[in-house]
Coordinates of C-alpha atoms and ligand atoms in Angstrom, one line a residue:
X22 CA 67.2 23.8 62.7
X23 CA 66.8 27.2 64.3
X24 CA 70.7 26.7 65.5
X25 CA 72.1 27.6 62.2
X26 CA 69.6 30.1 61.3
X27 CA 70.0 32.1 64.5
X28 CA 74.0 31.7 63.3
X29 CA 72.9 33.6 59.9
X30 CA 70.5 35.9 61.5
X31 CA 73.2 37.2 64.0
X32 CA 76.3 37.5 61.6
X33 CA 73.8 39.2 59.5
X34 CA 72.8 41.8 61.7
X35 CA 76.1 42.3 62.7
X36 CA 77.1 43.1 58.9
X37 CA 74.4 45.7 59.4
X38 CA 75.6 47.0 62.2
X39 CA 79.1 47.5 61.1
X40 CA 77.5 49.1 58.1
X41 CA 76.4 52.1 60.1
X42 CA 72.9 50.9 58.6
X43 CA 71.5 49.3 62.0
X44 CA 68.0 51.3 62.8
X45 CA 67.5 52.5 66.2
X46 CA 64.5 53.6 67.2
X47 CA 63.8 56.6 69.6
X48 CA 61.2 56.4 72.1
X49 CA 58.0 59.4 72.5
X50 CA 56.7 59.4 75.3
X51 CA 54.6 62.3 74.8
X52 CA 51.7 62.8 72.0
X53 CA 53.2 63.2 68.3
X54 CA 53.8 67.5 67.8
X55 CA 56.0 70.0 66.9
X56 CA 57.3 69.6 70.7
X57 CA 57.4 66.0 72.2
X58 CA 59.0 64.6 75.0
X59 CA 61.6 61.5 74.6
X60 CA 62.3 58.2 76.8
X61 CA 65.7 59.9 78.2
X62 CA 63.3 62.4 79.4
X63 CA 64.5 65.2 76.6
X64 CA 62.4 67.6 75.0
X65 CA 62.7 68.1 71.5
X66 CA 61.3 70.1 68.5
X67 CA 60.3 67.4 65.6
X68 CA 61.3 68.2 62.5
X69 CA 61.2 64.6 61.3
X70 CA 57.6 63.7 61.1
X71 CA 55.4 63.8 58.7
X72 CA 53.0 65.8 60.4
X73 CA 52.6 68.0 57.7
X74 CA 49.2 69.9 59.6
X75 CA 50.1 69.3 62.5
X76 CA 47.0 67.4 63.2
X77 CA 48.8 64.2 64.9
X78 CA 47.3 65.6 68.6
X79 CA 44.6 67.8 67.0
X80 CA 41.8 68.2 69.7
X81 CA 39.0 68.1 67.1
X82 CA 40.1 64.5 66.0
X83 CA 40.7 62.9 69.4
X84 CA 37.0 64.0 70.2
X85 CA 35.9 62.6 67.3
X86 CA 37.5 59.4 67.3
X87 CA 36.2 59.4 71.2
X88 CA 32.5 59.8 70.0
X89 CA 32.9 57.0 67.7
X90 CA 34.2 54.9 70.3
X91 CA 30.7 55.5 72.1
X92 CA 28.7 55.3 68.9
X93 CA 30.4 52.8 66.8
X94 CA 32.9 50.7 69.6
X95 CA 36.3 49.8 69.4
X96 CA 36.9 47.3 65.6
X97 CA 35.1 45.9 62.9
X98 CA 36.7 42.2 63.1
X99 CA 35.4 41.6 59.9
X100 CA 36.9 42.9 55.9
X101 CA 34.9 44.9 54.2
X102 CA 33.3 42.6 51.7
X103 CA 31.5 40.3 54.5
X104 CA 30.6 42.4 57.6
X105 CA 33.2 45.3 58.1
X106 CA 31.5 48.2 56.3
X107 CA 30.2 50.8 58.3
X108 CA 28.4 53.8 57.8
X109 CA 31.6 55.7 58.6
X110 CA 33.2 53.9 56.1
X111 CA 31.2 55.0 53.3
X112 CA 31.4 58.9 54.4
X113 CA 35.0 58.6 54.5
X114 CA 35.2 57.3 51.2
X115 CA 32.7 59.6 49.7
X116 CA 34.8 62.8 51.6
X117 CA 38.3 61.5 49.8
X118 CA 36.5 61.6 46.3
X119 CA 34.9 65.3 47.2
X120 CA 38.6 66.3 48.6
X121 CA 40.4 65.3 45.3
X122 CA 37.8 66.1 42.3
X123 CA 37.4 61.8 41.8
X124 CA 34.5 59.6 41.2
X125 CA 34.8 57.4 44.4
X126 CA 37.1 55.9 46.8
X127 CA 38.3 52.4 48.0
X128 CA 39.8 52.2 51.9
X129 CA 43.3 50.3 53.3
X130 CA 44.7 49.5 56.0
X131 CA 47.6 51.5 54.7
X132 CA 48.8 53.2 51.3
X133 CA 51.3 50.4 51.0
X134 CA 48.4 48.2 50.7
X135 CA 46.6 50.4 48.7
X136 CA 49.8 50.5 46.4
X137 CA 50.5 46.7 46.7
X138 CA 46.3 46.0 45.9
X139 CA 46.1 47.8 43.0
X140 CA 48.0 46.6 39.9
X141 CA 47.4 43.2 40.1
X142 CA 43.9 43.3 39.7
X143 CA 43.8 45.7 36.8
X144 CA 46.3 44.8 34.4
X145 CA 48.1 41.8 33.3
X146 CA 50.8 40.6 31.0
X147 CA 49.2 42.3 28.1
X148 CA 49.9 45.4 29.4
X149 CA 52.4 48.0 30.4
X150 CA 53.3 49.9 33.9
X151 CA 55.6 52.5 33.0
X152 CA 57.2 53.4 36.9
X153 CA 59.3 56.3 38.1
X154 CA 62.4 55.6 39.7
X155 CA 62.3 57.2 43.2
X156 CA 58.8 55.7 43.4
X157 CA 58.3 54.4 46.8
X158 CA 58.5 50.7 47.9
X159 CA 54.7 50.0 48.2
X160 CA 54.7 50.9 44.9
X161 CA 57.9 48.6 43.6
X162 CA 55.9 45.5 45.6
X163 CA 53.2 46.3 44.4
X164 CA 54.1 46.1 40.8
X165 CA 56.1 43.2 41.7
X166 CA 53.1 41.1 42.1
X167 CA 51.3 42.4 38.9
X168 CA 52.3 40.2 35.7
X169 CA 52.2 43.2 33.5
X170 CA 55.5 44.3 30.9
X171 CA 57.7 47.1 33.2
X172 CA 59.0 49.9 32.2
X173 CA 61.7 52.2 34.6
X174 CA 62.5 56.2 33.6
X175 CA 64.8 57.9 35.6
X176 CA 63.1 60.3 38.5
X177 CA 60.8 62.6 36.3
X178 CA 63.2 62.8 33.2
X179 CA 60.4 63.2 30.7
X180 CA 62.5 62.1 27.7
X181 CA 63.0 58.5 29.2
X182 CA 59.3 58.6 29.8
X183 CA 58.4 58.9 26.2
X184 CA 61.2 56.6 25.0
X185 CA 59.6 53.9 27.6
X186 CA 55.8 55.2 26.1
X187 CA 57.3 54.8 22.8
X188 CA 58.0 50.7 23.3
X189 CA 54.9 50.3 25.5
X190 CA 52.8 50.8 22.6
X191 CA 53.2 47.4 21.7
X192 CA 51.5 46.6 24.6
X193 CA 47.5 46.7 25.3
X194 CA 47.1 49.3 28.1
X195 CA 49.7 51.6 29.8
X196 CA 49.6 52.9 33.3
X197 CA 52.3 55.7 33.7
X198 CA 52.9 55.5 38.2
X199 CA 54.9 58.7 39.7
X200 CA 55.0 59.6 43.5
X201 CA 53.5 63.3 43.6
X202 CA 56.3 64.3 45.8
X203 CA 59.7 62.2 46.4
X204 CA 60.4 62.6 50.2
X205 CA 64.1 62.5 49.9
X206 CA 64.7 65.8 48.0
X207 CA 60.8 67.2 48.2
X208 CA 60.6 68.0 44.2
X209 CA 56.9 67.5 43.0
X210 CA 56.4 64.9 39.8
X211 CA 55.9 67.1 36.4
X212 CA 52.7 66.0 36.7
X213 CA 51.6 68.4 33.9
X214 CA 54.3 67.3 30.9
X215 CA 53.4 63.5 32.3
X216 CA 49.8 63.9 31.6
X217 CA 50.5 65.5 28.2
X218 CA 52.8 62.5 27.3
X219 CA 49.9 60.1 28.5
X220 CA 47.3 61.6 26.2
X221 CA 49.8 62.2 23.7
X222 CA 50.9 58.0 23.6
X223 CA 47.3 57.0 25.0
X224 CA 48.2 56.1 28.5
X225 CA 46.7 56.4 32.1
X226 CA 48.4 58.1 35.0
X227 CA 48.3 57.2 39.0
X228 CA 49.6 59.6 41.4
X229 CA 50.6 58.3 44.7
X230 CA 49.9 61.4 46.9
X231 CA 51.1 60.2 50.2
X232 CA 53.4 63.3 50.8
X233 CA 51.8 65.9 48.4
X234 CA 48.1 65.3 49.7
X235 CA 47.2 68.1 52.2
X236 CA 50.9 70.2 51.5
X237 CA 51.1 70.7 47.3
X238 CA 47.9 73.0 46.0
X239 CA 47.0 76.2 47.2
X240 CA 44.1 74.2 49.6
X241 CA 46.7 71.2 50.1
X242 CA 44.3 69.1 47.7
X243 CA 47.5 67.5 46.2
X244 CA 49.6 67.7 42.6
X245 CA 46.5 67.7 40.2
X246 CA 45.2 71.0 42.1
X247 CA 48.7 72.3 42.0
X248 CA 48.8 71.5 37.8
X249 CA 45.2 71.9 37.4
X250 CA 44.6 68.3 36.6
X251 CA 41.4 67.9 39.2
X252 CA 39.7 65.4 38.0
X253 CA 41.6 64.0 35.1
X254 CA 44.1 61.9 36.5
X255 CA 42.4 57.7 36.2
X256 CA 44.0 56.5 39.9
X257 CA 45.2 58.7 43.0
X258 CA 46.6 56.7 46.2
X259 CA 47.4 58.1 49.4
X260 CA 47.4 57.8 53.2
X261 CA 45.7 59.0 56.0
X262 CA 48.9 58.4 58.2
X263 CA 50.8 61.3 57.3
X264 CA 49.3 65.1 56.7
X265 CA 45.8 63.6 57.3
X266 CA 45.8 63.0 61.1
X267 CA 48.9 60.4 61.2
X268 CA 46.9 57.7 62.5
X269 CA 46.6 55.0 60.0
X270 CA 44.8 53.8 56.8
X271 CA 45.5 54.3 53.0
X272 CA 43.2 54.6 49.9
X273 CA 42.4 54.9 46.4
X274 CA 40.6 57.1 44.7
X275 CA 40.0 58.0 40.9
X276 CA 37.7 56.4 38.4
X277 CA 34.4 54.9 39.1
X278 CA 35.0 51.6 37.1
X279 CA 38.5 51.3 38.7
X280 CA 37.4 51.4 42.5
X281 CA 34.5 49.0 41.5
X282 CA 37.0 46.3 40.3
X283 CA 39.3 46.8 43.3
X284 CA 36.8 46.2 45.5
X285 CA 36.1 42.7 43.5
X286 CA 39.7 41.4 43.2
X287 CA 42.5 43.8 45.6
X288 CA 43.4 41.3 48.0
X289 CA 44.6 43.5 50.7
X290 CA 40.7 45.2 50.8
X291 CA 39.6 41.7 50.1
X292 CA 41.2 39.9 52.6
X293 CA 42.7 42.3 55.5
X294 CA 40.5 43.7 58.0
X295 CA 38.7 47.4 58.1
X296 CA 40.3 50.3 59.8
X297 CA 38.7 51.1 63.1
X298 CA 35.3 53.2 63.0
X299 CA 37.4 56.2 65.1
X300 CA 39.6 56.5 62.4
X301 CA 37.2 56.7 60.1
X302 CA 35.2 59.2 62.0
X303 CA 38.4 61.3 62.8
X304 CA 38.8 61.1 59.1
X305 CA 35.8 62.4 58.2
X306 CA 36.0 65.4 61.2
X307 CA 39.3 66.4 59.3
X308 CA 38.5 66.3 55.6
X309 CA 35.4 68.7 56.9
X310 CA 37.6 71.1 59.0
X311 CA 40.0 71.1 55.4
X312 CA 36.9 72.8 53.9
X313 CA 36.0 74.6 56.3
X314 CA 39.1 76.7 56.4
X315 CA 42.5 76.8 54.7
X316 CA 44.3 78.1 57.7
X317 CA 46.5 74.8 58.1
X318 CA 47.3 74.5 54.7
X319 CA 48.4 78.1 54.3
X320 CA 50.5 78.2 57.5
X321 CA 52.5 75.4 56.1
X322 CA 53.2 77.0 53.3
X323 CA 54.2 80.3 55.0
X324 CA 56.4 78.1 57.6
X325 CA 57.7 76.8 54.5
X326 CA 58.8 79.6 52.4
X327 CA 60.0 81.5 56.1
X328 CA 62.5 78.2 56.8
X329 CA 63.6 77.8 53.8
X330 CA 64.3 81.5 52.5
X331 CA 66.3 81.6 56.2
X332 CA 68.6 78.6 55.5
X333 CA 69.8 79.6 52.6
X334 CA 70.0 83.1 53.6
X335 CA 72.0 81.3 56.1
X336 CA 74.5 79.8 53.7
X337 CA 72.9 76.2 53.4
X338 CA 72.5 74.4 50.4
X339 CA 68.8 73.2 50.2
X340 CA 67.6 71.0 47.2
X341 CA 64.7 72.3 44.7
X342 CA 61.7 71.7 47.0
X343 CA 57.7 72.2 46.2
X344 CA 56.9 70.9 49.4
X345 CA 57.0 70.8 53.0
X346 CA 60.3 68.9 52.8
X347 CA 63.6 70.4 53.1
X348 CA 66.6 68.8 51.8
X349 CA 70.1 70.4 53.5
X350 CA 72.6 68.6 51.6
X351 CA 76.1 67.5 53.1
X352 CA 77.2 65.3 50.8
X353 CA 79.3 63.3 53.5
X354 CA 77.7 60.3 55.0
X355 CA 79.3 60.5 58.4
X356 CA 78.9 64.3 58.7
X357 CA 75.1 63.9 58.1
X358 CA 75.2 61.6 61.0
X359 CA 77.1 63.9 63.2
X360 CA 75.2 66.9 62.6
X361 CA 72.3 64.8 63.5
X362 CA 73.2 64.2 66.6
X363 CA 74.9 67.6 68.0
X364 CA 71.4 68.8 66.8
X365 CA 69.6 66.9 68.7
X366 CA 72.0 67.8 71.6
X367 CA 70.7 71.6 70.9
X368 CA 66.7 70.2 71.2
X369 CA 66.2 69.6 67.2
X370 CA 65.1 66.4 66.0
X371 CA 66.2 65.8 62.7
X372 CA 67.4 62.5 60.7
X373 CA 70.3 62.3 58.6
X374 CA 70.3 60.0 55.4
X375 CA 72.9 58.6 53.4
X376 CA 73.8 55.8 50.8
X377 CA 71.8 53.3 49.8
X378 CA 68.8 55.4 50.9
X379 CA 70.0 58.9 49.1
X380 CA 72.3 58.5 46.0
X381 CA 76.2 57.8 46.7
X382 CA 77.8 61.4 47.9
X383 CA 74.3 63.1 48.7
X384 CA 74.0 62.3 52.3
X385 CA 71.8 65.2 54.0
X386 CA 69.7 66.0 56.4
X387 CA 66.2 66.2 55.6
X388 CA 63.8 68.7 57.6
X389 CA 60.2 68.6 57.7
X390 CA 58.1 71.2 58.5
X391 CA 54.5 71.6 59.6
X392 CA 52.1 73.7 60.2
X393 CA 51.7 72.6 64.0
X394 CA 55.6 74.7 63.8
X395 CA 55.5 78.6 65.3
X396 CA 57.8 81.1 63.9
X397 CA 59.8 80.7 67.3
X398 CA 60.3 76.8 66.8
X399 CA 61.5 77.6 63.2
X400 CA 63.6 79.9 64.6
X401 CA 65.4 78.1 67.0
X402 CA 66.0 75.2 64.1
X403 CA 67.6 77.6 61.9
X404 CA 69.7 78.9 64.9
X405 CA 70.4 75.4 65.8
X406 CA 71.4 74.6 62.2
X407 CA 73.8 78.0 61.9
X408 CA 75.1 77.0 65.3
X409 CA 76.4 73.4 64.4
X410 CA 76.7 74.3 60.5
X411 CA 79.6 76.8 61.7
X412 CA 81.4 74.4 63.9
X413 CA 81.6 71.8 61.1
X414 CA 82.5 74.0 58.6
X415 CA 79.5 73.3 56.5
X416 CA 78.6 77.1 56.7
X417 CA 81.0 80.1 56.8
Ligands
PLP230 C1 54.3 56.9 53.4 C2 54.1 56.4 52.0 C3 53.3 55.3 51.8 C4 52.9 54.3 52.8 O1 51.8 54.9 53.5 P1 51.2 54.1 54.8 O2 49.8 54.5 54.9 O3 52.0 54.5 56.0 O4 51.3 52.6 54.5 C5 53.1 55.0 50.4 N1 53.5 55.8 49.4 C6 54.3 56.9 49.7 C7 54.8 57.7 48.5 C8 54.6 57.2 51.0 O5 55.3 58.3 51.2

């Protein structure tokens, strides 16, 4: 049997290949930062994480993962619900709710499990999810595998929303799901004009915050601090893989009634493992340091606002962004690919994306920043860009 399907799998791969589509994948060798080391032995500034605090190599969080290691060991080997709930757990939990304004908090493995275990169990085929378009692929799974009626609007077009609130009104309940910030052009979800179309047509609202949580808000605490919505939103996802630390594990957090049920009947908490007791701890050691201070958050922002204001002073065109993610649009598919790549000959590490992952005609290069970034970093990627920008044309 395998014959033939080794036959398919190869021509297959081969069709992706000749795509252009094939995903290679460059080796660290040093500790995830705004400098890191490759396998060729290269040094390079990363601008393609999404190490939004710069907290992926944060001494603080290595020591405390460390002590846990000593005090708690290395895994739970057990899910939650029999015997893989630990004290850290619970802090963790109770830290997320206290970070975003919410009632309490359920831990993943990962926000695509939170994502994928949290329709299902709350809504069925008497009811409506009413889903963004640009919403991310944990979220397109995950209401995959929930019976309820769907409804698509196009990305944050608040006059397809209402048309889709409109029809859903024949339905029982009706949970309106936007990503707080898309991560291919950076715009943040209107969360304000959504939440007055939920009240307005009696619907509930979940915000995945995965690249808003920590970046968007004056102290990073995500889109509802940004639209002064603390508190008011019924379901927020998120991960701690990306500003948080960039280790792993995902969540939920909202209302009271909603994590109680998810801990009942979502199948990834019910029947994948706990995340290790040093994440947790590291967890908890970071949500403390974010209240402690606000220094990460506003260095991001002012890293932000320098880059940005200097590209397009520069003569780049950079999509509308409320985030840490710059979009320098190209338009040109193979272009995006070679200005990749002479950047990273001048030390920047950068990705280009194109069709089917960006709209037909928008390939660009997208460019992260973080607050683990100096000035002098930011200014040697915006010297990098001018330098390659000029020789390509796609600058004067
Ligand atoms: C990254 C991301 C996820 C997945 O998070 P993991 O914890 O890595 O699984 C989910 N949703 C959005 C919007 C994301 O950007």
């Amino acid at each position: 049997m395998y014959k033939d399907f080794q036959a398919y799998l190869q021509a297959e791969l081969k069709n992706i290949e000749e795509a252009g589509l094939y995903k290679n994948e460059r080796v660290i060798t040093s500790p995830q930062g705004a400098a890191i080391k490759v396998s060729t032995g290269q040094n390079v500034l990363n601008f393609c994480a999404n190490n939004y605090l710069g907290l992926a190599d944060n001494k603080e969080l290595v020591e405390a993962a460390k002590k846990a290691l000593d005090t708690h060991g290395y895994g739970m080997s057990s899910v939650r619900f029999i015997c893989g709930t630990g004290d850290l757990h619970k802090q963790l939990e109770a830290k997320i709710a206290e970070f975003f304004g919410t009632e309490d908090t359920i831990l993943y493995a990962a926000c695509f499990d939170a994502n994928g275990g949290v329709f299902e169990p709350l809504l069925n085929d008497q009811d409506a999810i009413i889903s963004d378009s640009l919403n991310h692929a944990s979220i397109i799974d995950g209401v995959r595998l929930c019976k309820a009626q769907r409804y698509r609007y196009a990305n944050a077009n608040m006059e397809e929303l209402e048309n889709c609130l409109k029809l859903a009104q024949a339905q029982r309940h009706r949970l309106i799901v936007t990503d707080g910030v898309f991560s291919m052009d950076g715009n943040v979800c209107p969360l304000d004009k959504i939440y007055e179309l939920a009240e307005k047509y009696n619907a509930m609202v979940m915000v995945d915050e995965s690249h808003s949580a920590g970046v968007v808000g004056a102290t990073g605490r995500g889109v509802t601090e940004r639209y002064n919505l603390r508190g008011k939103i019924e379901i927020l996802t998120g991960t701690l893989g990306k500003a948080f630390g960039g280790a792993v594990g995902g969540f939920t957090t909202g209302k009271k009634e909603i994590i109680a049920m998810l801990r009942q009947r979502s199948r990834p908490y019910l029947f994948s493992n706990s995340i290790p007791p040093m994440i947790a701890a590291a967890g908890i050691r970071m949500f403390d340091m974010m209240s402690e201070t606000n220094e990460l958050q506003d260095k991001l922002h002012s890293n932000t606002d320098y880059f940005i204001s200097k590209m397009k002073e520069a003569g780049f065109d950079i999509k509308p962004t409320e985030s840490a993610i710059c979009a320098v649009m190209l338009y040109d598919a193979k272009l995006s690919q070679v200005m990749a790549a002479k950047l990273l000959e001048e030390g920047i590490y950068v990705t280009g994306f194109y069709y089917p992952v960006v709209p037909k005609n928008e390939a660009r290069i997208r460019v992260q920043v973080s607050a683990g970034h100096e000035i002098e970093h930011l200014d040697r990627c915006i010297a990098a860009f001018t330098k390659i920008g000029k020789e390509l044309g796609v600058i004067k």
